Tab-separated table of C-alpha atoms in Angstrom:
chain	number	residue	atom	x	y	z
D	53	MET	CA	0.089	15.021	37.729
D	54	ASN	CA	3.526	13.679	38.576
D	55	ASN	CA	6.442	16.006	38.013
D	56	LYS	CA	8.260	13.295	36.069
D	57	ILE	CA	7.285	11.022	33.176
D	58	ARG	CA	9.136	8.437	31.121
D	59	ALA	CA	10.064	9.309	27.547
D	60	VAL	CA	12.367	8.188	24.756
D	61	VAL	CA	15.523	10.305	24.703
D	62	VAL	CA	18.815	10.235	22.863
D	63	ASP	CA	21.603	8.651	24.896
D	64	PRO	CA	24.872	8.332	22.916
D	65	ASN	CA	26.194	5.862	25.514
D	66	VAL	CA	23.675	3.066	24.858
D	67	PRO	CA	23.331	0.788	21.805
D	68	GLY	CA	21.008	2.401	19.286
D	69	ARG	CA	21.311	5.802	21.047
D	70	LEU	CA	17.694	5.599	22.277
D	71	ALA	CA	16.634	4.942	25.868
D	72	LEU	CA	13.681	5.372	28.205
D	73	LYS	CA	14.414	7.958	30.866
D	74	GLU	CA	12.606	10.205	33.290
D	75	VAL	CA	11.982	13.740	32.037
D	76	ALA	CA	9.937	16.671	33.281
D	77	ALA	CA	6.188	16.336	32.776
D	78	PRO	CA	4.840	18.719	30.123
D	79	THR	CA	3.358	22.114	30.952
D	80	PRO	CA	0.704	22.760	28.300
D	81	ALA	CA	0.077	26.012	26.488
D	82	THR	CA	-3.529	27.225	26.490
D	83	ASN	CA	-4.200	25.582	23.092
D	84	GLU	CA	-2.612	22.264	24.049
D	85	ALA	CA	-4.265	19.146	25.437
D	86	ILE	CA	-2.451	16.713	27.711
D	87	ILE	CA	-2.471	13.269	26.089
D	88	LYS	CA	-1.829	9.969	27.843
D	89	VAL	CA	-0.042	8.139	25.049
D	90	ALA	CA	-0.969	4.532	24.259
D	91	SER	CA	0.891	3.869	20.989
D	92	ILE	CA	3.576	5.470	18.854
D	93	SER	CA	4.971	4.672	15.421
D	94	LEU	CA	8.472	5.092	14.026
D	95	ASN	CA	9.705	6.879	10.909
D	96	ARG	CA	13.178	6.822	9.388
D	97	GLY	CA	13.442	10.608	9.334
D	98	GLU	CA	13.260	11.032	13.102
D	99	LEU	CA	15.660	8.116	13.574
D	100	ARG	CA	18.187	9.732	11.235
D	101	ARG	CA	17.951	12.886	13.322
D	102	ALA	CA	18.377	10.860	16.523
D	103	SER	CA	21.550	9.275	15.145
D	104	THR	CA	23.360	12.633	15.342
D	105	ALA	CA	21.324	14.543	17.940
D	106	GLN	CA	22.769	15.653	21.247
D	107	ALA	CA	22.161	13.711	24.444
D	108	GLY	CA	18.719	14.386	25.894
D	109	TRP	CA	16.988	15.266	22.621
D	110	ARG	CA	13.510	13.734	22.415
D	111	PRO	CA	12.464	12.247	19.070
D	112	GLY	CA	8.949	11.303	18.031
D	113	TRP	CA	6.302	12.514	15.593
D	114	ASP	CA	3.416	10.003	15.714
D	115	LEU	CA	1.212	9.269	18.713
D	116	ALA	CA	-2.212	7.957	19.655
D	117	GLY	CA	-3.790	8.004	23.090
D	118	THR	CA	-6.417	9.541	25.364
D	119	VAL	CA	-7.057	13.138	26.369
D	120	GLU	CA	-6.159	13.415	30.037
D	121	THR	CA	-6.605	17.187	30.305
D	122	PRO	CA	-8.405	19.210	27.609
D	123	SER	CA	-6.915	22.464	26.375
D	124	ALA	CA	-7.492	25.501	28.564
D	125	ASP	CA	-8.926	27.532	25.663
D	126	GLY	CA	-11.709	24.995	25.105
D	127	SER	CA	-10.574	23.964	21.630
D	128	GLY	CA	-10.129	20.340	20.708
D	129	PRO	CA	-11.408	17.067	22.146
D	130	ALA	CA	-12.898	16.569	25.599
D	131	GLN	CA	-11.381	14.657	28.493
D	132	GLY	CA	-11.339	10.920	27.835
D	133	ALA	CA	-11.503	11.258	24.051
D	134	ARG	CA	-9.393	8.807	22.058
D	135	VAL	CA	-7.162	10.745	19.668
D	136	VAL	CA	-4.357	10.586	17.140
D	137	GLY	CA	-1.808	13.356	17.102
D	138	PHE	CA	1.383	14.804	15.684
D	139	LEU	CA	4.293	16.654	17.267
D	140	PRO	CA	7.395	18.048	15.529
D	141	SER	CA	9.438	16.267	18.223
D	142	GLY	CA	8.968	14.624	21.590
D	143	ALA	CA	5.872	12.524	20.868
D	144	TRP	CA	7.401	9.380	22.375
D	145	GLY	CA	6.496	9.865	26.011
D	146	GLU	CA	3.968	8.610	28.539
D	147	ILE	CA	2.323	12.037	28.730
D	148	VAL	CA	2.665	14.765	26.085
D	149	ALA	CA	1.181	18.179	25.361
D	150	VAL	CA	-0.228	18.475	21.827
D	151	PRO	CA	-1.749	21.544	20.127
D	152	THR	CA	-5.395	20.843	19.401
D	153	HIS	CA	-4.899	21.729	15.730
D	154	SER	CA	-2.681	18.634	15.535
D	155	LEU	CA	-5.238	16.227	17.025
D	156	ALA	CA	-8.151	14.264	15.599
D	157	GLU	CA	-10.638	12.144	17.497
D	158	LEU	CA	-10.696	8.437	16.750
D	159	PRO	CA	-13.850	6.675	15.637
D	160	ARG	CA	-14.917	3.795	17.853
D	161	PHE	CA	-13.508	1.011	15.691
D	162	VAL	CA	-10.082	2.524	14.895
D	163	SER	CA	-7.396	1.124	17.196
D	164	PHE	CA	-4.535	3.070	18.737
D	165	ALA	CA	-2.110	0.953	16.694
D	166	GLN	CA	-3.836	1.788	13.408
D	167	ALA	CA	-4.071	5.460	14.303
D	168	ALA	CA	-0.423	5.774	15.316
D	169	THR	CA	0.683	4.941	11.754
D	170	LEU	CA	-1.140	7.922	10.253
D	171	PRO	CA	0.447	11.255	11.243
D	172	ILE	CA	3.635	11.273	9.155
D	173	ALA	CA	3.229	8.457	6.616
D	174	GLY	CA	-0.501	8.972	6.176
D	175	LEU	CA	-0.396	12.761	6.032
D	176	THR	CA	2.514	12.681	3.569
D	177	ALA	CA	0.521	10.424	1.222
D	178	TYR	CA	-2.579	12.578	1.736
D	179	HIS	CA	-0.764	15.785	0.764
D	180	ILE	CA	0.859	14.075	-2.221
D	181	MET	CA	-2.568	13.088	-3.517
D	182	LYS	CA	-3.777	16.673	-3.057
D	183	LYS	CA	-0.926	17.840	-5.289
D	184	GLY	CA	-2.002	15.302	-7.912
D	185	GLY	CA	-5.443	16.852	-8.219
D	186	PHE	CA	-8.227	15.014	-10.046
D	187	LEU	CA	-7.023	11.404	-10.424
D	188	LEU	CA	-10.082	9.568	-11.742
D	189	ASN	CA	-8.891	7.149	-14.449
D	190	GLN	CA	-5.467	8.836	-14.482
D	191	PRO	CA	-2.166	6.865	-14.599
D	192	VAL	CA	-0.100	7.242	-11.425
D	193	LEU	CA	3.438	5.920	-10.849
D	194	ILE	CA	4.674	5.338	-7.295
D	195	THR	CA	8.327	4.489	-6.669
D	196	GLY	CA	9.560	3.033	-3.384
D	197	ALA	CA	6.055	1.663	-3.132
D	198	SER	CA	6.650	-0.819	-0.311
D	199	GLY	CA	7.375	1.827	2.342
D	200	GLY	CA	4.867	3.317	4.750
D	201	VAL	CA	4.137	6.382	2.609
D	202	GLY	CA	4.185	4.346	-0.598
D	203	ASN	CA	1.658	1.881	0.756
D	204	PHE	CA	-0.722	4.642	1.823
D	205	ALA	CA	-0.178	6.437	-1.501
D	206	ILE	CA	-1.163	3.328	-3.480
D	207	GLN	CA	-4.357	2.970	-1.463
D	208	LEU	CA	-5.308	6.646	-1.680
D	209	ALA	CA	-4.582	6.816	-5.404
D	210	ARG	CA	-6.680	3.695	-5.953
D	211	LEU	CA	-9.518	5.202	-3.895
D	212	SER	CA	-9.306	8.298	-6.111
D	213	GLY	CA	-9.917	6.138	-9.181
D	214	ALA	CA	-6.334	6.225	-10.506
D	215	LYS	CA	-4.584	3.474	-12.475
D	216	VAL	CA	-1.664	2.732	-10.172
D	217	THR	CA	1.755	1.432	-11.206
D	218	ALA	CA	4.085	0.572	-8.317
D	219	HIS	CA	7.850	0.263	-8.600
D	220	LEU	CA	9.838	-1.998	-6.269
D	221	ARG	CA	13.541	-2.711	-6.200
D	222	THR	CA	12.988	-6.246	-4.863
D	223	SER	CA	10.303	-8.833	-5.557
D	224	LYS	CA	9.866	-9.937	-1.939
D	225	TYR	CA	7.468	-7.070	-1.246
D	226	GLU	CA	5.296	-7.685	-4.299
D	227	PRO	CA	2.439	-9.331	-2.303
D	228	ILE	CA	2.208	-6.279	-0.012
D	229	VAL	CA	1.952	-3.887	-2.958
D	230	LYS	CA	-0.642	-6.069	-4.644
D	231	GLU	CA	-2.718	-6.101	-1.470
D	232	ALA	CA	-2.514	-2.300	-1.306
D	233	GLY	CA	-4.178	-2.177	-4.722
D	234	ALA	CA	-1.529	-1.561	-7.395
D	235	HIS	CA	-2.756	-2.392	-10.894
D	236	HIS	CA	0.747	-2.907	-12.291
D	237	ILE	CA	4.054	-3.704	-10.566
D	238	VAL	CA	7.529	-3.087	-11.959
D	239	ILE	CA	10.411	-4.776	-10.162
D	240	GLY	CA	14.144	-4.075	-10.330
D	241	GLU	CA	16.657	-1.258	-10.361
D	242	ASP	CA	15.591	-0.334	-13.907
D	243	ILE	CA	12.277	1.489	-13.944
D	244	SER	CA	12.055	1.527	-17.763
D	245	PRO	CA	9.276	-1.121	-17.965
D	246	ALA	CA	6.970	1.333	-16.180
D	247	GLN	CA	6.908	3.493	-19.306
D	248	GLN	CA	4.402	1.159	-20.992
D	249	TYR	CA	1.721	2.110	-18.433
D	250	GLY	CA	2.191	5.875	-18.877
D	251	PRO	CA	2.334	8.697	-19.706
D	252	TYR	CA	1.652	9.558	-16.093
D	253	HIS	CA	-0.544	12.271	-14.685
D	254	LEU	CA	1.216	11.915	-11.305
D	255	ILE	CA	4.593	10.457	-10.357
D	256	VAL	CA	5.266	9.930	-6.644
D	257	ASP	CA	8.979	9.457	-5.943
D	258	SER	CA	10.965	8.683	-2.825
D	259	VAL	CA	14.007	7.186	-4.545
D	260	GLY	CA	15.714	9.951	-6.517
D	261	GLY	CA	18.890	9.129	-8.453
D	262	ASP	CA	18.568	7.278	-11.771
D	263	VAL	CA	15.059	6.071	-10.939
D	264	LEU	CA	13.664	9.601	-10.771
D	265	GLY	CA	15.755	10.700	-13.767
D	266	LYS	CA	14.174	8.029	-15.956
D	267	ALA	CA	10.698	8.347	-14.454
D	268	LEU	CA	10.539	12.033	-15.382
D	269	GLY	CA	10.664	10.917	-19.008
D	270	PHE	CA	7.356	9.095	-18.477
D	271	LEU	CA	5.462	12.213	-17.384
D	272	GLY	CA	2.455	13.299	-19.426
D	273	THR	CA	1.291	16.730	-20.511
D	274	ASN	CA	0.456	18.852	-17.452
D	275	GLY	CA	1.766	15.993	-15.313
D	276	GLN	CA	2.983	16.473	-11.770
D	277	THR	CA	5.948	14.810	-10.065
D	278	VAL	CA	6.023	14.921	-6.272
D	279	VAL	CA	9.357	14.059	-4.669
D	280	PHE	CA	9.426	13.353	-0.927
D	281	GLY	CA	12.647	11.332	-0.571
D	282	THR	CA	15.946	10.492	-2.238
D	283	THR	CA	16.990	7.103	-0.861
D	284	ALA	CA	19.032	6.220	-3.958
D	285	GLY	CA	20.765	9.587	-4.298
D	286	ARG	CA	20.114	13.309	-4.422
D	287	GLU	CA	21.792	13.889	-7.763
D	288	VAL	CA	19.282	13.460	-10.599
D	289	THR	CA	19.942	13.799	-14.336
D	290	PHE	CA	17.054	14.214	-16.765
D	291	ASN	CA	16.198	15.773	-20.106
D	292	ALA	CA	14.880	19.207	-19.189
D	293	GLY	CA	13.760	19.773	-22.765
D	294	ASN	CA	11.327	16.893	-22.507
D	295	LEU	CA	9.934	18.345	-19.302
D	296	TYR	CA	9.087	21.839	-20.517
D	297	ALA	CA	7.914	20.498	-23.880
D	298	LEU	CA	5.080	18.772	-22.028
D	299	GLY	CA	3.431	22.104	-21.222
D	300	GLY	CA	2.530	22.626	-17.596
D	301	ALA	CA	4.485	19.626	-16.277
D	302	SER	CA	6.141	20.284	-12.934
D	303	ILE	CA	8.268	18.851	-10.126
D	304	TYR	CA	7.340	19.530	-6.511
D	305	GLY	CA	9.501	18.777	-3.483
D	306	LEU	CA	7.202	17.841	-0.610
D	307	ILE	CA	8.082	18.054	3.081
D	308	VAL	CA	5.055	17.284	5.193
D	309	PHE	CA	6.058	19.765	7.912
D	310	HIS	CA	5.802	22.594	5.371
D	311	GLU	CA	2.387	21.358	4.215
D	312	LEU	CA	1.150	21.362	7.816
D	313	LYS	CA	1.881	25.076	8.036
D	314	GLN	CA	-0.723	25.600	5.318
D	315	GLU	CA	-3.295	23.104	6.602
D	316	SER	CA	-3.403	21.886	10.188
D	317	ALA	CA	-2.690	18.209	10.822
D	318	SER	CA	-6.145	17.707	12.312
D	319	VAL	CA	-7.789	18.193	8.902
D	320	GLY	CA	-5.948	15.370	7.150
D	321	LEU	CA	-5.942	13.125	10.213
D	322	LYS	CA	-9.723	13.356	10.519
D	323	TRP	CA	-10.086	12.352	6.886
D	324	LEU	CA	-7.626	9.471	7.235
D	325	VAL	CA	-9.170	7.960	10.382
D	326	GLU	CA	-12.582	8.022	8.727
D	327	LEU	CA	-11.155	6.047	5.818
D	328	VAL	CA	-9.640	3.543	8.247
D	329	GLU	CA	-12.948	3.203	10.079
D	330	SER	CA	-14.794	2.482	6.843
D	331	GLY	CA	-12.236	-0.132	5.813
D	332	GLN	CA	-11.146	1.835	2.750
D	333	LEU	CA	-7.641	2.489	4.137
D	334	ARG	CA	-5.646	-0.275	5.818
D	335	PRO	CA	-2.426	0.601	7.639
D	336	HIS	CA	0.254	-2.011	6.981
D	337	ILE	CA	1.887	-2.780	10.335
D	338	ASP	CA	4.824	-5.187	10.316
D	339	ILE	CA	5.951	-4.882	13.936
D	340	GLU	CA	4.067	-4.305	17.180
D	341	ALA	CA	6.124	-4.360	20.362
D	342	PRO	CA	6.424	-2.688	23.786
D	343	TRP	CA	8.259	0.611	23.738
D	344	THR	CA	10.984	-0.892	25.905
D	345	GLU	CA	12.222	-2.417	22.612
D	346	ILE	CA	12.620	1.007	20.968
D	347	ALA	CA	16.341	0.706	20.181
D	348	ASP	CA	16.057	-2.751	18.606
D	349	VAL	CA	12.990	-1.936	16.502
D	350	ALA	CA	14.489	1.381	15.418
D	351	GLN	CA	17.625	-0.364	14.164
D	352	LYS	CA	15.540	-2.848	12.182
D	353	LEU	CA	13.684	0.034	10.548
D	354	VAL	CA	16.903	1.883	9.692
D	355	ASP	CA	18.325	-1.344	8.225
D	356	ARG	CA	15.157	-1.784	6.103
D	357	ARG	CA	14.499	-5.239	7.520
D	358	PHE	CA	10.753	-4.769	7.061
D	359	PRO	CA	8.721	-2.563	4.683
D	360	GLY	CA	5.670	-1.528	6.719
D	361	LYS	CA	5.083	0.443	9.871
D	362	ALA	CA	6.449	-0.304	13.341
D	363	VAL	CA	4.116	0.469	16.238
D	364	LEU	CA	5.234	0.468	19.865
D	365	HIS	CA	2.837	0.333	22.803
D	366	ILE	CA	3.456	2.291	25.981
D	367	SER	CA	2.937	0.498	29.262
């Protein structure tokens, strides 16, 4: 193996602060496989971190590629296996070392591009649905429904038999949400019209602010609210009396990295890729481009110029 590889690193002196540069090739731990990366996908969280990170920091969570060298301890996929994987940072490189508990093999008919969308957005939606419990015929409200996690959450809730209401702040993404399987769509800054489809067994929120404050009033008895983002503001005002009067209702703040400490990424990823293979889960990809365009595509994602996933291919 070469001593140097190319990877995406933070460079404060270039537009967008992201550049391809040579870095040291990875030295794997005994439980890590060396992966030749084919595709990566972008998430706003890692881009926010990159916007303030020091020079040389390597962003990247999502990757898909081929096992070049299996792990020394014999765990995980064999050489040549096509895989999807997750790293807490540094996934955006030609060659990376990934713990085998964060890898899942890809079925024959799942592409690298499809797989690369799954680690953060897919696993977040997967863990949200686990918090919701038994969803058959249960009303579910999803705010910020046009984003990567929201789109997966709609599909997974629908697969679980839920009655899904999706909230959007703009009508231009309505066709995407309909295609994902939402039964009802509420559009606008005011989420009040969503109340007619409740009370909700599960509320999935990535907006915060007034949207979450009002949505909490639509929760049913023993209902669960899972919050994984606060794009409209972290300060939330709601009637706490209404919440505890529901008996068993709760609010849970979900960070996928914490969930992955309890259940390895490989478990959820295996489940997700099987759903993709069967056609029951369809990643919504808005942009596919070579990774040389990382800075431009990243800026478009930060500016919310498209709702779905951005996948970059390494060449």
